[in-house]
Amino acid sequence: MIEDTKTYAYADDLLRGRIILVTGASDGIGKALALECARLGAQVILHGRSVPKLEAVYDQITAMDGAARPSIAVLDLAAANAESYMTLAQSIEDEFGRLDGLVQNASILGERYSLEQYDAVLFQRVMHVNVTATFALTQVFMPLLHKSDDASVIFTSSGVGRTGKAFWGAYAVSKFATEGLSQVLADETKHTDIRVNCINPGATRTAMRLAAYPAEDRDLLKTPEDILPTYIYLLGAESKGVTGQSIDAQ
């Protein structure tokens, strides 16, 4: 593993020919990453639940010189069932035959209440989207990842998923679970061509951050584009063999 992923410098064709699915690609970090992967030559699959937002990202990619035309995968993780996951996996297999990168970026914040006050239904919804749906998507994509000779799975962690903080409720608990999911899968795949890692994006100028800290000066925060080097490193061939890590993007 390189010494500092935050300043990783990469060639403009680093991801040429790779097939990469980014969940939550309609906004924020997911959108920025999808655009950069496309610029670097990847065939990008854009996942989200908002068709207009995904189509806007699609248009930005198709406007790039030489970029592969992306695919759109519309799926609401809060409402998806087993059949939905399998249908999506089958459509990707039919179109591409394999998956070289899976970035599990989609998640929801919930509310910043104490655990004593937290609504149980909301707690369950946050855990479902951030953990159960992430697990289910990863599971159905494993056969496609095994068909790659250099596959990378990236889960999205958080600082509050390493050290519990008051009033972060279900979100913090879900990110602790994400760290565990990543570690278990990394250990199970350590003798394969699949590497599995977590990234903690840190404080980033996104809609979720604004919801969590509405009074914060957003101009002081890194933009999604600023934190992409760590993601790109883990998606590229230079990180082959790096697995089971939890890395800060800032």
Short mmCIF file of C-alpha atoms in Angstrom, two decimals:
data_model
loop_
_atom_site.label_atom_id
_atom_site.label_comp_id
_atom_site.label_asym_id
_atom_site.label_seq_id
_atom_site.Cartn_x
_atom_site.Cartn_y
_atom_site.Cartn_z
CA MET A 1 0.00 0.00 0.00
CA ILE A 2 1.28 3.47 -0.84
CA GLU A 3 2.21 5.74 2.05
CA ASP A 4 -0.40 8.46 1.46
CA THR A 5 -3.52 7.73 -0.56
CA LYS A 6 -4.77 11.30 -0.06
CA THR A 7 -2.19 12.68 -2.49
CA TYR A 8 -2.23 9.74 -4.89
CA ALA A 9 -1.40 10.91 -8.42
CA TYR A 10 -2.82 8.81 -11.22
CA ALA A 11 -2.75 8.58 -15.00
CA ASP A 12 -5.73 9.69 -17.08
CA ASP A 13 -6.31 6.13 -18.31
CA LEU A 14 -5.92 4.37 -14.95
CA LEU A 15 -9.35 2.73 -15.05
CA ARG A 16 -9.51 2.07 -18.79
CA GLY A 17 -11.70 -0.94 -19.52
CA ARG A 18 -12.82 -1.48 -15.93
CA ILE A 19 -16.50 -1.97 -15.12
CA ILE A 20 -17.39 -0.08 -11.95
CA LEU A 21 -20.72 0.28 -10.16
CA VAL A 22 -21.19 3.22 -7.81
CA THR A 23 -24.20 3.26 -5.51
CA GLY A 24 -25.64 6.64 -4.62
CA ALA A 25 -24.19 8.07 -7.84
CA SER A 26 -26.79 10.79 -8.30
CA ASP A 27 -25.27 13.30 -5.87
CA GLY A 28 -22.35 14.18 -3.62
CA ILE A 29 -19.36 11.85 -3.38
CA GLY A 30 -20.99 9.16 -5.52
CA LYS A 31 -21.63 11.56 -8.37
CA ALA A 32 -18.12 13.04 -8.24
CA LEU A 33 -16.59 9.55 -8.17
CA ALA A 34 -18.72 8.29 -11.05
CA LEU A 35 -17.69 11.25 -13.19
CA GLU A 36 -14.01 10.77 -12.37
CA CYS A 37 -14.14 7.03 -13.04
CA ALA A 38 -15.69 7.73 -16.42
CA ARG A 39 -13.02 10.33 -17.18
CA LEU A 40 -10.36 7.74 -16.34
CA GLY A 41 -11.79 5.29 -18.87
CA ALA A 42 -14.11 3.10 -16.79
CA GLN A 43 -17.45 1.76 -17.88
CA VAL A 44 -19.57 3.19 -15.08
CA ILE A 45 -22.88 1.85 -13.79
CA LEU A 46 -24.79 4.61 -12.03
CA HIS A 47 -27.02 3.49 -9.17
CA GLY A 48 -29.57 5.66 -7.42
CA ARG A 49 -33.27 6.12 -6.85
CA SER A 50 -33.85 9.44 -8.68
CA VAL A 51 -34.13 9.00 -12.44
CA PRO A 52 -33.75 12.73 -13.25
CA LYS A 53 -30.59 13.03 -11.14
CA LEU A 54 -29.08 9.88 -12.64
CA GLU A 55 -29.91 11.09 -16.13
CA ALA A 56 -28.13 14.37 -15.39
CA VAL A 57 -24.97 12.46 -14.42
CA TYR A 58 -25.42 10.26 -17.50
CA ASP A 59 -25.52 13.38 -19.69
CA GLN A 60 -22.35 14.76 -18.11
CA ILE A 61 -20.50 11.53 -18.84
CA THR A 62 -21.72 11.17 -22.42
CA ALA A 63 -20.54 14.74 -23.04
CA MET A 64 -16.96 13.73 -22.15
CA ASP A 65 -14.62 13.07 -25.05
CA GLY A 66 -13.93 9.35 -25.34
CA ALA A 67 -15.92 8.30 -22.27
CA ALA A 68 -17.81 5.02 -22.41
CA ARG A 69 -21.57 5.44 -22.31
CA PRO A 70 -22.68 4.70 -18.72
CA SER A 71 -25.53 2.49 -17.62
CA ILE A 72 -28.25 3.50 -15.16
CA ALA A 73 -29.45 1.20 -12.39
CA VAL A 74 -32.51 2.61 -10.63
CA LEU A 75 -33.18 0.91 -7.30
CA ASP A 76 -34.63 2.28 -4.07
CA LEU A 77 -32.69 0.47 -1.36
CA ALA A 78 -35.36 1.22 1.23
CA ALA A 79 -37.98 -0.68 -0.77
CA ALA A 80 -35.96 -3.25 -2.74
CA ASN A 81 -36.56 -6.97 -2.24
CA ALA A 82 -34.59 -10.10 -3.11
CA GLU A 83 -36.04 -10.21 -6.61
CA SER A 84 -35.02 -6.59 -7.24
CA TYR A 85 -31.41 -7.30 -6.28
CA MET A 86 -31.23 -10.44 -8.40
CA THR A 87 -32.79 -8.72 -11.41
CA LEU A 88 -30.21 -5.93 -11.21
CA ALA A 89 -27.32 -8.39 -10.90
CA GLN A 90 -28.63 -10.43 -13.83
CA SER A 91 -28.97 -7.36 -16.04
CA ILE A 92 -25.37 -6.36 -15.33
CA GLU A 93 -24.15 -9.88 -16.00
CA ASP A 94 -26.06 -9.97 -19.28
CA GLU A 95 -24.60 -6.63 -20.39
CA PHE A 96 -21.04 -6.78 -19.06
CA GLY A 97 -20.30 -10.30 -17.82
CA ARG A 98 -18.30 -9.19 -14.80
CA LEU A 99 -17.72 -6.40 -12.30
CA ASP A 100 -14.28 -4.93 -11.55
CA GLY A 101 -15.32 -2.38 -8.95
CA LEU A 102 -18.19 -1.99 -6.50
CA VAL A 103 -18.37 1.21 -4.48
CA GLN A 104 -21.01 1.03 -1.75
CA ASN A 105 -21.56 4.74 -1.25
CA ALA A 106 -25.33 5.04 -0.76
CA SER A 107 -26.56 5.62 2.78
CA ILE A 108 -28.99 7.73 4.78
CA LEU A 109 -28.44 9.84 7.89
CA GLY A 110 -31.64 9.37 9.83
CA GLU A 111 -32.01 11.83 12.73
CA ARG A 112 -29.51 13.13 15.25
CA TYR A 113 -31.35 12.09 18.40
CA SER A 114 -30.17 10.38 21.54
CA LEU A 115 -30.70 6.62 21.60
CA GLU A 116 -33.18 7.15 24.41
CA GLN A 117 -35.34 9.28 22.10
CA TYR A 118 -34.67 7.52 18.81
CA ASP A 119 -37.71 6.28 16.89
CA ALA A 120 -37.45 2.51 16.49
CA VAL A 121 -38.97 2.49 13.00
CA LEU A 122 -36.49 5.10 11.77
CA PHE A 123 -33.64 3.20 13.44
CA GLN A 124 -34.67 0.08 11.53
CA ARG A 125 -34.89 2.01 8.23
CA VAL A 126 -31.39 3.46 8.61
CA MET A 127 -29.97 0.05 9.46
CA HIS A 128 -31.79 -1.50 6.52
CA VAL A 129 -30.51 0.97 3.92
CA ASN A 130 -26.99 1.36 5.31
CA VAL A 131 -26.31 -2.25 6.29
CA THR A 132 -28.84 -4.86 5.15
CA ALA A 133 -29.29 -3.46 1.63
CA THR A 134 -25.55 -2.94 1.29
CA PHE A 135 -24.98 -6.57 2.30
CA ALA A 136 -27.67 -7.80 -0.10
CA LEU A 137 -26.26 -5.86 -3.05
CA THR A 138 -22.74 -7.04 -2.30
CA GLN A 139 -23.90 -10.64 -2.04
CA VAL A 140 -25.66 -10.69 -5.42
CA PHE A 141 -22.66 -9.06 -7.09
CA MET A 142 -20.08 -11.49 -5.68
CA PRO A 143 -20.33 -13.92 -8.65
CA LEU A 144 -19.63 -11.00 -11.02
CA LEU A 145 -16.71 -9.80 -8.89
CA HIS A 146 -15.24 -13.31 -8.93
CA LYS A 147 -15.24 -13.14 -12.75
CA SER A 148 -12.78 -10.24 -12.61
CA ASP A 149 -9.05 -10.90 -12.20
CA ASP A 150 -8.65 -7.66 -10.22
CA ALA A 151 -11.82 -6.70 -8.35
CA SER A 152 -12.22 -4.02 -5.69
CA VAL A 153 -15.07 -3.56 -3.21
CA ILE A 154 -15.22 -0.29 -1.27
CA PHE A 155 -17.54 0.31 1.66
CA THR A 156 -18.23 3.77 3.04
CA SER A 157 -17.43 4.22 6.71
CA SER A 158 -17.40 7.24 9.03
CA GLY A 159 -15.49 8.60 11.98
CA VAL A 160 -18.58 7.91 14.10
CA GLY A 161 -18.42 4.30 12.94
CA ARG A 162 -15.09 3.86 14.74
CA THR A 163 -15.68 5.81 17.94
CA GLY A 164 -19.27 6.22 19.09
CA LYS A 165 -20.47 9.80 19.54
CA ALA A 166 -23.57 11.05 21.26
CA PHE A 167 -26.62 11.85 19.14
CA TRP A 168 -25.43 10.02 16.03
CA GLY A 169 -27.87 7.19 16.70
CA ALA A 170 -28.60 4.67 13.98
CA TYR A 171 -26.15 6.22 11.53
CA ALA A 172 -23.20 5.61 13.85
CA VAL A 173 -24.36 2.08 14.66
CA SER A 174 -24.78 1.35 10.94
CA LYS A 175 -21.25 2.49 10.21
CA PHE A 176 -19.82 0.29 12.97
CA ALA A 177 -21.68 -2.54 11.24
CA THR A 178 -20.27 -1.48 7.87
CA GLU A 179 -16.74 -1.70 9.25
CA GLY A 180 -17.53 -5.22 10.47
CA LEU A 181 -19.09 -6.24 7.16
CA SER A 182 -16.00 -5.04 5.33
CA GLN A 183 -13.61 -6.89 7.65
CA VAL A 184 -15.53 -10.18 7.44
CA LEU A 185 -15.75 -10.05 3.64
CA ALA A 186 -12.07 -9.10 3.36
CA ASP A 187 -11.08 -12.10 5.45
CA GLU A 188 -13.33 -14.41 3.45
CA THR A 189 -11.86 -13.24 0.13
CA LYS A 190 -8.21 -12.81 1.11
CA HIS A 191 -7.11 -15.73 -1.08
CA THR A 192 -9.05 -14.51 -4.12
CA ASP A 193 -8.66 -11.70 -6.65
CA ILE A 194 -11.17 -9.57 -4.73
CA ARG A 195 -9.94 -6.89 -2.31
CA VAL A 196 -12.28 -5.28 0.20
CA ASN A 197 -11.72 -2.00 2.03
CA CYS A 198 -13.49 0.82 3.86
CA ILE A 199 -13.10 4.53 3.26
CA ASN A 200 -13.99 7.22 5.78
CA PRO A 201 -14.64 10.31 3.61
CA GLY A 202 -14.39 12.73 6.53
CA ALA A 203 -16.14 16.10 6.64
CA THR A 204 -17.14 16.76 3.04
CA ARG A 205 -19.36 19.33 1.36
CA THR A 206 -22.42 17.14 0.76
CA ALA A 207 -26.15 17.33 1.40
CA MET A 208 -25.82 14.76 4.19
CA ARG A 209 -23.17 16.84 5.94
CA LEU A 210 -25.40 19.90 5.66
CA ALA A 211 -28.27 17.98 7.25
CA ALA A 212 -26.02 16.90 10.12
CA TYR A 213 -24.39 20.33 10.63
CA PRO A 214 -26.75 22.99 9.21
CA ALA A 215 -24.89 25.90 10.85
CA GLU A 216 -21.44 24.84 9.63
CA ASP A 217 -19.42 27.01 7.24
CA ARG A 218 -19.49 24.79 4.14
CA ASP A 219 -16.73 26.79 2.47
CA LEU A 220 -14.27 25.34 4.99
CA LEU A 221 -15.04 21.76 3.94
CA LYS A 222 -13.36 19.64 1.31
CA THR A 223 -15.44 19.09 -1.80
CA PRO A 224 -16.25 15.56 -2.99
CA GLU A 225 -13.73 16.05 -5.79
CA ASP A 226 -10.99 16.85 -3.25
CA ILE A 227 -11.21 13.43 -1.57
CA LEU A 228 -11.30 11.19 -4.64
CA PRO A 229 -7.62 10.07 -4.76
CA THR A 230 -8.15 7.40 -2.07
CA TYR A 231 -11.12 5.96 -3.96
CA ILE A 232 -9.26 5.97 -7.27
CA TYR A 233 -6.24 4.29 -5.71
CA LEU A 234 -8.35 1.45 -4.32
CA LEU A 235 -10.15 1.00 -7.65
CA GLY A 236 -6.95 0.88 -9.68
CA ALA A 237 -4.44 -1.92 -10.21
CA GLU A 238 -1.79 -0.39 -7.94
CA SER A 239 -3.85 -1.34 -4.88
CA LYS A 240 -3.99 -5.02 -5.78
CA GLY A 241 -3.35 -7.01 -2.61
CA VAL A 242 -4.48 -4.19 -0.32
CA THR A 243 -7.46 -5.57 1.60
CA GLY A 244 -9.07 -5.39 5.03
CA GLN A 245 -8.11 -1.76 5.51
CA SER A 246 -10.12 1.20 6.80
CA ILE A 247 -8.66 4.33 5.28
CA ASP A 248 -9.27 8.03 5.89
CA ALA A 249 -9.77 10.06 2.70
CA GLN A 250 -8.72 13.21 4.54
#
